[in-house]
PDB file of C-alpha atoms in Angstrom:
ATOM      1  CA  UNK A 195     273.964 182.686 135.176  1.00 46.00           C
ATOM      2  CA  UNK A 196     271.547 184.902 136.069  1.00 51.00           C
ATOM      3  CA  UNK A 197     268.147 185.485 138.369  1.00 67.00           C
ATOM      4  CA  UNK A 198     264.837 185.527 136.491  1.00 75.00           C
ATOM      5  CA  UNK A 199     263.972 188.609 136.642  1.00 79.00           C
ATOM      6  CA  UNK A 200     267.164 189.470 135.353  1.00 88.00           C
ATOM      7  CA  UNK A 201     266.441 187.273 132.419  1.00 94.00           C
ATOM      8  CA  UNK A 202     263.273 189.393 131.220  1.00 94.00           C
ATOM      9  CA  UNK A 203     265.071 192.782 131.471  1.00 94.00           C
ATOM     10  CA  UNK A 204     268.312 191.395 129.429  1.00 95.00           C
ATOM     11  CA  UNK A 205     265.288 190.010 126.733  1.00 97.00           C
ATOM     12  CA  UNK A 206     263.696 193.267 127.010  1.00 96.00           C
ATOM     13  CA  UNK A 207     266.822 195.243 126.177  1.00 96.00           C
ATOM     14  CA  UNK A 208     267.525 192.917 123.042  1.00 96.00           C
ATOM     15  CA  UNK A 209     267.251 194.876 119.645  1.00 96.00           C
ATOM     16  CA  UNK A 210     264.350 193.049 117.462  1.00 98.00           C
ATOM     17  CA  UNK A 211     265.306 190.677 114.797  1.00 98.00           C
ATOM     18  CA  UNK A 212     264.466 190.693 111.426  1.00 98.00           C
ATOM     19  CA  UNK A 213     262.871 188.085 109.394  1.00 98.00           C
ATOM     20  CA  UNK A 214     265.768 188.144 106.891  1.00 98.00           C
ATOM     21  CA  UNK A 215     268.604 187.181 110.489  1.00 98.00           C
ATOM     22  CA  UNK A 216     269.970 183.715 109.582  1.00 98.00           C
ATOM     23  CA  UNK A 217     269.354 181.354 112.099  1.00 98.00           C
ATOM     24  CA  UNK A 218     273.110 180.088 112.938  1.00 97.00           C
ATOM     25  CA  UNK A 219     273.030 184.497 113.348  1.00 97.00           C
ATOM     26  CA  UNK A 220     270.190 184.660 115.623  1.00 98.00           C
ATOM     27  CA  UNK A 221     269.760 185.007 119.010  1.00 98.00           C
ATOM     28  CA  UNK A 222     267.834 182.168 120.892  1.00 98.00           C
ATOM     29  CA  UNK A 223     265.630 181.310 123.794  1.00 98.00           C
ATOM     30  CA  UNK A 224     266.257 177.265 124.607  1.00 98.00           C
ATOM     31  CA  UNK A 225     263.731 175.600 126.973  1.00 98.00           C
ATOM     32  CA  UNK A 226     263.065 172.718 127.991  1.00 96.00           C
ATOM     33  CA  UNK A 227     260.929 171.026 131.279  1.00 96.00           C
ATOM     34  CA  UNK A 228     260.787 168.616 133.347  1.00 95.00           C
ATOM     35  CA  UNK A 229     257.146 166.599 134.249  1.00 96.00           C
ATOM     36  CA  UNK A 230     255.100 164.902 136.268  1.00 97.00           C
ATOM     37  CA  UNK A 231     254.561 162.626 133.004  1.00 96.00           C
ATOM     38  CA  UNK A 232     254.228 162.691 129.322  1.00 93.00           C
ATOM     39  CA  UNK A 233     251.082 163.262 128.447  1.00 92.00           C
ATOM     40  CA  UNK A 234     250.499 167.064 128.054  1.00 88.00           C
ATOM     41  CA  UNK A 235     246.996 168.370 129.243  1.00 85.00           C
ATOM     42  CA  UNK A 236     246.868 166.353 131.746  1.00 92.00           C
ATOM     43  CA  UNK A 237     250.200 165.736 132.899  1.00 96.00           C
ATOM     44  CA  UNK A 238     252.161 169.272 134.489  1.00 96.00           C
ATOM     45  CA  UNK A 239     255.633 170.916 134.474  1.00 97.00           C
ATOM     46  CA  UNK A 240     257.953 170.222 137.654  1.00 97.00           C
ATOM     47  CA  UNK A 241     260.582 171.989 136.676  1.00 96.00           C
ATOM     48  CA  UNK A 242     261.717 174.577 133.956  1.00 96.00           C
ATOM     49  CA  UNK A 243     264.831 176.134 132.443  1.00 96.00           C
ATOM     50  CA  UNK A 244     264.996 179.347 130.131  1.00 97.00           C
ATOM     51  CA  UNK A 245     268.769 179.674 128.158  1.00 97.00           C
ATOM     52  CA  UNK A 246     269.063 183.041 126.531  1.00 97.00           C
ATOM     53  CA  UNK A 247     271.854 182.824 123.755  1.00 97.00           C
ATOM     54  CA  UNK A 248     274.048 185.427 122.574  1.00 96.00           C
ATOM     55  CA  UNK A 249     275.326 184.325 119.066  1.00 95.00           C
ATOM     56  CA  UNK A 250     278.127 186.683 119.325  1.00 93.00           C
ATOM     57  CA  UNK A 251     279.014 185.238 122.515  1.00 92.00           C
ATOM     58  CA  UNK A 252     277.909 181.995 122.624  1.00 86.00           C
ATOM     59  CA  UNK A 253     277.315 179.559 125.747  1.00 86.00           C
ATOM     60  CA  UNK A 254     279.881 182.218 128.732  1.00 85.00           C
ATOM     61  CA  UNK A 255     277.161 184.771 128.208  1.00 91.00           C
ATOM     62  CA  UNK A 256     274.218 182.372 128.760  1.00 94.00           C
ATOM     63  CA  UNK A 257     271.524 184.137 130.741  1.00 95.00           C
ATOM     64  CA  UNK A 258     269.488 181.140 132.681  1.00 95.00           C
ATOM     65  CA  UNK A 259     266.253 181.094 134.877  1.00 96.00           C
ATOM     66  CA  UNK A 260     265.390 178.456 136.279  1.00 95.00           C
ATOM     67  CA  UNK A 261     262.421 177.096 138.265  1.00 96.00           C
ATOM     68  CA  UNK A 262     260.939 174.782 140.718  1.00 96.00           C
ATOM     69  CA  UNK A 263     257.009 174.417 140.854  1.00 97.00           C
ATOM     70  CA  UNK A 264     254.489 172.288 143.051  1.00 97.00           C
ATOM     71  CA  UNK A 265     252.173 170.952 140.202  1.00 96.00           C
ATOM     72  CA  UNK A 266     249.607 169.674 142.629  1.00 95.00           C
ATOM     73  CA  UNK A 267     249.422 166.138 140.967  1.00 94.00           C
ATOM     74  CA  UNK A 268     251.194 163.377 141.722  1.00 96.00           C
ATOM     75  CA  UNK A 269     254.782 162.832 139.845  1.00 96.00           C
ATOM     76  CA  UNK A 270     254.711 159.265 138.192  1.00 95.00           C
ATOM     77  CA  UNK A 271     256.839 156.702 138.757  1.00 94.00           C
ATOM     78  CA  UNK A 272     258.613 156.661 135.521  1.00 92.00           C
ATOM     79  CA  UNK A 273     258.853 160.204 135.330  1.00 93.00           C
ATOM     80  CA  UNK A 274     260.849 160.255 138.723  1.00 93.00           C
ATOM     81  CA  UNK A 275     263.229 157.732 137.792  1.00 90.00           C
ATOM     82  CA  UNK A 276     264.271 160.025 135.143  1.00 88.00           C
ATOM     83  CA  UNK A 277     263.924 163.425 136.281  1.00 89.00           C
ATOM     84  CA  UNK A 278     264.731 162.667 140.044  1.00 88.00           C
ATOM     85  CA  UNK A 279     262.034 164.482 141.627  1.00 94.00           C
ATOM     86  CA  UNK A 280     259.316 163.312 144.262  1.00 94.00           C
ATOM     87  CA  UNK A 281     256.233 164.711 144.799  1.00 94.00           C
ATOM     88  CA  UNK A 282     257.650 165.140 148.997  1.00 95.00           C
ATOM     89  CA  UNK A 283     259.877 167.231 147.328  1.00 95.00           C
ATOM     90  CA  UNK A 284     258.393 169.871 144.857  1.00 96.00           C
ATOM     91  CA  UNK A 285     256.041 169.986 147.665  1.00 95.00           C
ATOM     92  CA  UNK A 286     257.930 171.694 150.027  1.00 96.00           C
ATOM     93  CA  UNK A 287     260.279 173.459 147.748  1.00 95.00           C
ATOM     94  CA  UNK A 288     258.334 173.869 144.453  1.00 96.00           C
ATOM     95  CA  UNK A 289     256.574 177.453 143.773  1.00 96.00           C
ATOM     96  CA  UNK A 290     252.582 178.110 143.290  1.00 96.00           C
ATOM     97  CA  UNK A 291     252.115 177.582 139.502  1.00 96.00           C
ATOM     98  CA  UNK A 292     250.295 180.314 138.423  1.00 96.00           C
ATOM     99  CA  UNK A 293     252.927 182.932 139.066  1.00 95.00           C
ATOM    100  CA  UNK A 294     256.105 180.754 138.247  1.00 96.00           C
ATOM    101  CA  UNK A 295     253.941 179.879 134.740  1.00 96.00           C
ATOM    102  CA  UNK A 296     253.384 182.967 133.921  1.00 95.00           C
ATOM    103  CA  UNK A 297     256.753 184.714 135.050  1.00 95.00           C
ATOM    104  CA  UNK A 298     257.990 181.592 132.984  1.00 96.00           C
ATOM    105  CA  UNK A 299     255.612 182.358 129.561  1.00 97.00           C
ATOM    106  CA  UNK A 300     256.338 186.572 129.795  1.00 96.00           C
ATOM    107  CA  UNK A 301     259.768 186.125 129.018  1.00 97.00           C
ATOM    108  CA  UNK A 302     259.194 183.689 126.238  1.00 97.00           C
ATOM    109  CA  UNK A 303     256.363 186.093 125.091  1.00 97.00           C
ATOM    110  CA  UNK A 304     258.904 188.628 125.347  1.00 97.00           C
ATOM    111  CA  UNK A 305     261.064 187.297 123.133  1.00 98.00           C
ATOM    112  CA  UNK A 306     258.810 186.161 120.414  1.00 98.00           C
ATOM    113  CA  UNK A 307     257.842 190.324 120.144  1.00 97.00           C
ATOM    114  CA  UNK A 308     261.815 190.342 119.171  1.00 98.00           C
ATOM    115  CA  UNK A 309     261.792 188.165 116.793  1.00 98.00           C
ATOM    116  CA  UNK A 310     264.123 186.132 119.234  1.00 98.00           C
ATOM    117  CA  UNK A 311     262.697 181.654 118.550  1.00 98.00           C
ATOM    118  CA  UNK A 312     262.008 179.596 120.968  1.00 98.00           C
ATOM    119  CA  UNK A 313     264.498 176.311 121.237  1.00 98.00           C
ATOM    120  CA  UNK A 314     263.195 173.276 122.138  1.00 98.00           C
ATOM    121  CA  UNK A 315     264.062 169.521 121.367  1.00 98.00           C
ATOM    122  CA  UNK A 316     261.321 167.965 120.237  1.00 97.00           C
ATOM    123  CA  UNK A 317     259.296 171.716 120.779  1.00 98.00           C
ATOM    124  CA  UNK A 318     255.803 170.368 120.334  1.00 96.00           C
ATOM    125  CA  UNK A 319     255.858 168.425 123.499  1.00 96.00           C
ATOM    126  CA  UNK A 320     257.190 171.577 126.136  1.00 97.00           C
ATOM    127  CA  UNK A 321     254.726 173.783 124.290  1.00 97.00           C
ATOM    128  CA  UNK A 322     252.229 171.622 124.794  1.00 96.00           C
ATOM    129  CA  UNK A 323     252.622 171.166 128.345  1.00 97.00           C
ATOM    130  CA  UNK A 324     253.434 174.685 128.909  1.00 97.00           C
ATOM    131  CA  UNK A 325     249.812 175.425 126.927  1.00 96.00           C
ATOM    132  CA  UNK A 326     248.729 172.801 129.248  1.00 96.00           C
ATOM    133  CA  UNK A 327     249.432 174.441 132.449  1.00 96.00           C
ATOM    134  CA  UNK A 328     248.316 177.733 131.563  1.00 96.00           C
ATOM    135  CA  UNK A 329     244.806 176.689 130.974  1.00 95.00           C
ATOM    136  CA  UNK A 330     244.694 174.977 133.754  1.00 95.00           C
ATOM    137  CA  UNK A 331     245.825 177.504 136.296  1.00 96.00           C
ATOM    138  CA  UNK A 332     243.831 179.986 134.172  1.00 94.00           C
ATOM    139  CA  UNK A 333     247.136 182.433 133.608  1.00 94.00           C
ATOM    140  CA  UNK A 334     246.853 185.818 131.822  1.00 90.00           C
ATOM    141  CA  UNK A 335     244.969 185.523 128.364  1.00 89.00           C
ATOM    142  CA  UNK A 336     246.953 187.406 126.807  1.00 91.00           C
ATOM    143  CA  UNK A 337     249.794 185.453 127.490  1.00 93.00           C
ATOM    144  CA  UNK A 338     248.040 182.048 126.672  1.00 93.00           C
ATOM    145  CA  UNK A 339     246.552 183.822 123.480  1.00 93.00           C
ATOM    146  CA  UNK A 340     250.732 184.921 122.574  1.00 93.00           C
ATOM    147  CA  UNK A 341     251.419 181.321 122.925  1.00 95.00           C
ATOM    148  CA  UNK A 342     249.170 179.636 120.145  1.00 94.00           C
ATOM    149  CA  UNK A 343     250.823 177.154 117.965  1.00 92.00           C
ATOM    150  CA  UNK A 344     249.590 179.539 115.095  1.00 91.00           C
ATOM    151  CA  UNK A 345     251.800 182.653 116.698  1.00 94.00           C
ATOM    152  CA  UNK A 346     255.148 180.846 117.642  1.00 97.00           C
ATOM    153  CA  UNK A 347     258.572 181.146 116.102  1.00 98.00           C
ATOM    154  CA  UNK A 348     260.068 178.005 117.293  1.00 98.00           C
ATOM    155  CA  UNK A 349     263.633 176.285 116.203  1.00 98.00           C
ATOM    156  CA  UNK A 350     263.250 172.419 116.833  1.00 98.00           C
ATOM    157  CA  UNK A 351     266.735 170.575 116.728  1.00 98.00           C
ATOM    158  CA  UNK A 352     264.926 167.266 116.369  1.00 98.00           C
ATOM    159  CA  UNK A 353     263.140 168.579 113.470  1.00 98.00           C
ATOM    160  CA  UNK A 354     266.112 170.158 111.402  1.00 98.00           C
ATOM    161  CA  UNK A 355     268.130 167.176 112.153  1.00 98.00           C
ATOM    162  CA  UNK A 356     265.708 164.292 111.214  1.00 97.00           C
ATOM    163  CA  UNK A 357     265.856 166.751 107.316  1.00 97.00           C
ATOM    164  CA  UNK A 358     269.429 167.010 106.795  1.00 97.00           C
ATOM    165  CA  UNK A 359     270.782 164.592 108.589  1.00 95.00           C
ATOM    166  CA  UNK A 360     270.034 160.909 107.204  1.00 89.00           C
ATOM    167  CA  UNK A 361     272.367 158.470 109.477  1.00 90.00           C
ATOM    168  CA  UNK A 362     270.824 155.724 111.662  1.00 89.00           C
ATOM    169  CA  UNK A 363     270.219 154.650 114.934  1.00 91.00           C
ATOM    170  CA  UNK A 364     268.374 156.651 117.964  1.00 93.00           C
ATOM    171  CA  UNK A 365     267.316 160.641 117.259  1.00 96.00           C
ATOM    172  CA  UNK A 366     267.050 161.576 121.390  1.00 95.00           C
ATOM    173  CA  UNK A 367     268.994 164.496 123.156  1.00 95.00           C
ATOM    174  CA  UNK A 368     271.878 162.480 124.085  1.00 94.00           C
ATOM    175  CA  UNK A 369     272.277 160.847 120.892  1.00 95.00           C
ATOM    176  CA  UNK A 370     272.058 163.679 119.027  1.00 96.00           C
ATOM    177  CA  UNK A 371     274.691 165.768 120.885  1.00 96.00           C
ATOM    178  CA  UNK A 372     276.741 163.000 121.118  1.00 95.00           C
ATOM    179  CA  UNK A 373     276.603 163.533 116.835  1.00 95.00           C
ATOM    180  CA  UNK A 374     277.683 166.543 116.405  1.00 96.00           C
ATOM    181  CA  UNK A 375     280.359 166.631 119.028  1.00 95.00           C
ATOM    182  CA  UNK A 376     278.390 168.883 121.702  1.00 94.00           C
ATOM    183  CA  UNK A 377     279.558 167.779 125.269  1.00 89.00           C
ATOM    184  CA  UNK A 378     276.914 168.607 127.818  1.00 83.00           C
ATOM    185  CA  UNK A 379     276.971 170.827 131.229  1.00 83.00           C
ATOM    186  CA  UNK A 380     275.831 168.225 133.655  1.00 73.00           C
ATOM    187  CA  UNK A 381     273.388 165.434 133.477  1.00 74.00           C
ATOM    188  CA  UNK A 382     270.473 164.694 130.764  1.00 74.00           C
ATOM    189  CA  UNK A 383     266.976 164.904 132.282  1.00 73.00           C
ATOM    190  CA  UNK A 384     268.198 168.329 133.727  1.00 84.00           C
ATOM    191  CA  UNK A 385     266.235 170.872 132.505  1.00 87.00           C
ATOM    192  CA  UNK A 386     269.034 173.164 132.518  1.00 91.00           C
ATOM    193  CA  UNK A 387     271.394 170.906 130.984  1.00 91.00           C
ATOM    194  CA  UNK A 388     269.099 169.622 128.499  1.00 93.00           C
ATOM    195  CA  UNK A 389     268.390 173.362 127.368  1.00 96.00           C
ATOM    196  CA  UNK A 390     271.840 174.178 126.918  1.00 95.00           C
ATOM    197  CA  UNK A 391     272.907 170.899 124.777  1.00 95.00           C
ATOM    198  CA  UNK A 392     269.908 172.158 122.587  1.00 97.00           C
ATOM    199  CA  UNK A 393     271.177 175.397 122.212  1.00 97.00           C
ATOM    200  CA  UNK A 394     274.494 174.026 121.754  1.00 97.00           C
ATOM    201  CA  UNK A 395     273.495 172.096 118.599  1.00 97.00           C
ATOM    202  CA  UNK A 396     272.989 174.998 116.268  1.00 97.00           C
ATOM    203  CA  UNK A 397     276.330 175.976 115.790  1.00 96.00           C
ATOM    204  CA  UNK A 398     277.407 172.515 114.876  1.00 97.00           C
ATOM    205  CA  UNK A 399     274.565 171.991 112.823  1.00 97.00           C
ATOM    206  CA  UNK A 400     275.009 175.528 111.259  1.00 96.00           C
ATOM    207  CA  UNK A 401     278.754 174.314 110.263  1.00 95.00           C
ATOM    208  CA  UNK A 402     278.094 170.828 109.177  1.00 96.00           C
ATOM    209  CA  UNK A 403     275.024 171.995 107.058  1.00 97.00           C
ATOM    210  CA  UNK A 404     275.429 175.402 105.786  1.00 97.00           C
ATOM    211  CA  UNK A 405     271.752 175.628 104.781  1.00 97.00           C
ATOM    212  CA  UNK A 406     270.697 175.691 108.248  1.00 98.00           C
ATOM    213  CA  UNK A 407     272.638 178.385 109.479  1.00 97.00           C
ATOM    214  CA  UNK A 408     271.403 180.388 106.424  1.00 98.00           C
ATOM    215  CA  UNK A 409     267.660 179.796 107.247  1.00 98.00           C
ATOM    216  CA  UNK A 410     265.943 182.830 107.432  1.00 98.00           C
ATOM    217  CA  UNK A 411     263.851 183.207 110.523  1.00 98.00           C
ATOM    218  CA  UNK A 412     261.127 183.945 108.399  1.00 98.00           C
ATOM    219  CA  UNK A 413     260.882 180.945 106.773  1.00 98.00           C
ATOM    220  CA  UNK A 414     261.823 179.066 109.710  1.00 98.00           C
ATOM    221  CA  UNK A 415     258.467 178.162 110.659  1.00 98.00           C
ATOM    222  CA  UNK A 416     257.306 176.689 106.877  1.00 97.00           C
ATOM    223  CA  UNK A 417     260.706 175.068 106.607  1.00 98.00           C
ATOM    224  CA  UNK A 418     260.206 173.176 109.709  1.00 98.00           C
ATOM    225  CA  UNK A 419     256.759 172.242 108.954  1.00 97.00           C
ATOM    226  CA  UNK A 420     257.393 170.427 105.507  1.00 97.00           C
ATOM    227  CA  UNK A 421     260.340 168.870 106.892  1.00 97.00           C
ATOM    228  CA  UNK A 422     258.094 167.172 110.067  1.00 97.00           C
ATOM    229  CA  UNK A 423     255.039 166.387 106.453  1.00 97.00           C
ATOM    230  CA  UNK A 424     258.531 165.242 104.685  1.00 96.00           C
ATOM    231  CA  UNK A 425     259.467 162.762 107.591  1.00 96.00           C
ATOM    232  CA  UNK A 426     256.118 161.299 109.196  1.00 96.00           C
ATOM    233  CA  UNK A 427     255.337 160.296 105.684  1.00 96.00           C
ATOM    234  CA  UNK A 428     258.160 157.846 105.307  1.00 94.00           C
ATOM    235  CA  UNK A 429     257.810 157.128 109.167  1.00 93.00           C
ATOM    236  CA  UNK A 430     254.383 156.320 108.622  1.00 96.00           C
ATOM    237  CA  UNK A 431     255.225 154.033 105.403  1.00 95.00           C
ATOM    238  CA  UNK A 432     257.485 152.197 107.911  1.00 94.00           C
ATOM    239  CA  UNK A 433     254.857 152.315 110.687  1.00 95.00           C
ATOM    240  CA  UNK A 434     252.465 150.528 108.094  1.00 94.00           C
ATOM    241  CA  UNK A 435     255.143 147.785 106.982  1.00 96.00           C
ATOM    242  CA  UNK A 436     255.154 146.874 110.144  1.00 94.00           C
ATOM    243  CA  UNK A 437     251.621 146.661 110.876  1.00 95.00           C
ATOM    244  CA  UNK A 438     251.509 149.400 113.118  1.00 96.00           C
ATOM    245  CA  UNK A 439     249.432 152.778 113.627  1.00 94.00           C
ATOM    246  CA  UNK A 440     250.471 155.646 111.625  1.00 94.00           C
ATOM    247  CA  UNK A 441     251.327 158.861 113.451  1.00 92.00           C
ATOM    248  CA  UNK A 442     248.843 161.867 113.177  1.00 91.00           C
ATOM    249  CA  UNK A 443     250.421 164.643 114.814  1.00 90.00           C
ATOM    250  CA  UNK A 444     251.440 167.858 112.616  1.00 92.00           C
ATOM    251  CA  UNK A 445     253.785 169.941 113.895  1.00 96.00           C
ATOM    252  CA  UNK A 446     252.639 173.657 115.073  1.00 95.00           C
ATOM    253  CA  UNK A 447     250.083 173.513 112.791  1.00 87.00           C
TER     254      UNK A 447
END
């Protein structure tokens, strides 16, 4: 593990990728939060983890940073039962926002300027709140502006796994890892543990389905895309069967 500062100058001394580096080659920035609720915009990271992954070394050589911030709204009740946090809490231990976001978003932005994606399960909703935040607080504009959906290299685990992987039953974290035979460090609805099982997946993944370890990261982004078109369509043909509103939401687009 490391501190977060530490984190930026180890992403800062990476080599850039190329387009052409298959994914189950590339290196890869999980991360995943933890929130005051689930609606992004108006709902606000409580807690953050960055995982920066070595391929040639794999989970040993992690880097981590992790952080703690005081979102100055009130934590839900839901969200607590899962995440464990109270607002008593985060309020005496949790950092000011604005900093901690944008220490947070500079070493995702530094990444993306090495070609290095962003890992996320289920990507659109930490972006989204991470967006969130940063308008909010009013953080650098360059950094919000390096953030657009339109900008983003992004590897979603949900997404690849909902194309090539047609079995049954529930598609969360847990589920998921509990697939493909990746055994998690700690407890779900950590955001540290959470961002490693993520990371964790693309190996096995990678193995199981060779054409996703040979995905070059620049198609990643279109790839991803039709796959989400490819699966709310027959979600949404479901949906309808059943009486029920179709979903709307693209993915980065």
């Amino acid at each position: 593990m490391t501190d977060t500062h530490h984190l930026l100058d180890i992403i800062e001394s990476t080599e850039t990728q190329s387009t052409l580096t298959a994914l189950g080659d590339s290196w890869l920035l999980g991360f995943d939060t933890e929130t005051t609720g689930a609606a992004p915009g108006n709902d606000a990271i409580v807690s953050a983890t960055l995982v920066l992954r070595n391929p040639q070394t794999g989970h040993e050589d992690d880097a981590i940073g992790e952080w703690l911030i005081n979102p100055h709204r009130h934590i839900s009740a839901g969200a607590s039962r899962v995440n464990g946090f109270t607002d008593s809490f985060v309020q005496e231990h949790g950092a000011e926002p604005k900093e901690t976001l944008e220490e947070i978003s500079a070493a995702i932005v530094a990444a993306q300027e090495r070609n290095i994606p962003l890992l996320a399960y289920n990507a659109p909703f930490d972006v989204k709140m991470l967006q969130g935040d940063l308008q909010r607080w009013r953080c650098d504009s360059g950094i919000t502006g390096a953030l657009e959906n339109d900008r983003l290299l992004v590897v979603d685990p949900l997404v690849i796994d909902r194309a090539v992987s047609h079995r049954s039953g529930k598609r969360t974290l847990s589920a998921t890892t509990e697939y493909y035979g990746v055994d998690p460090y700690g407890d779900f609805h950590d955001a540290t543990a959470d961002t490693i099982a993520a990371v964790d997946l693309v190996t096995p993944m990678s193995t199981l389905y060779p054409q996703v370890g040979h995905l070059a990261l620049g198609d990643l982004m279109e790839w991803q895309r039709s796959a989400h078109r490819t699966w709310k369509e027959s979600f949404n043909r479901w949906l309808e069967s059943k009486g029920r509103r179709p979903i709307r939401e693209g993915w980065f687009e």
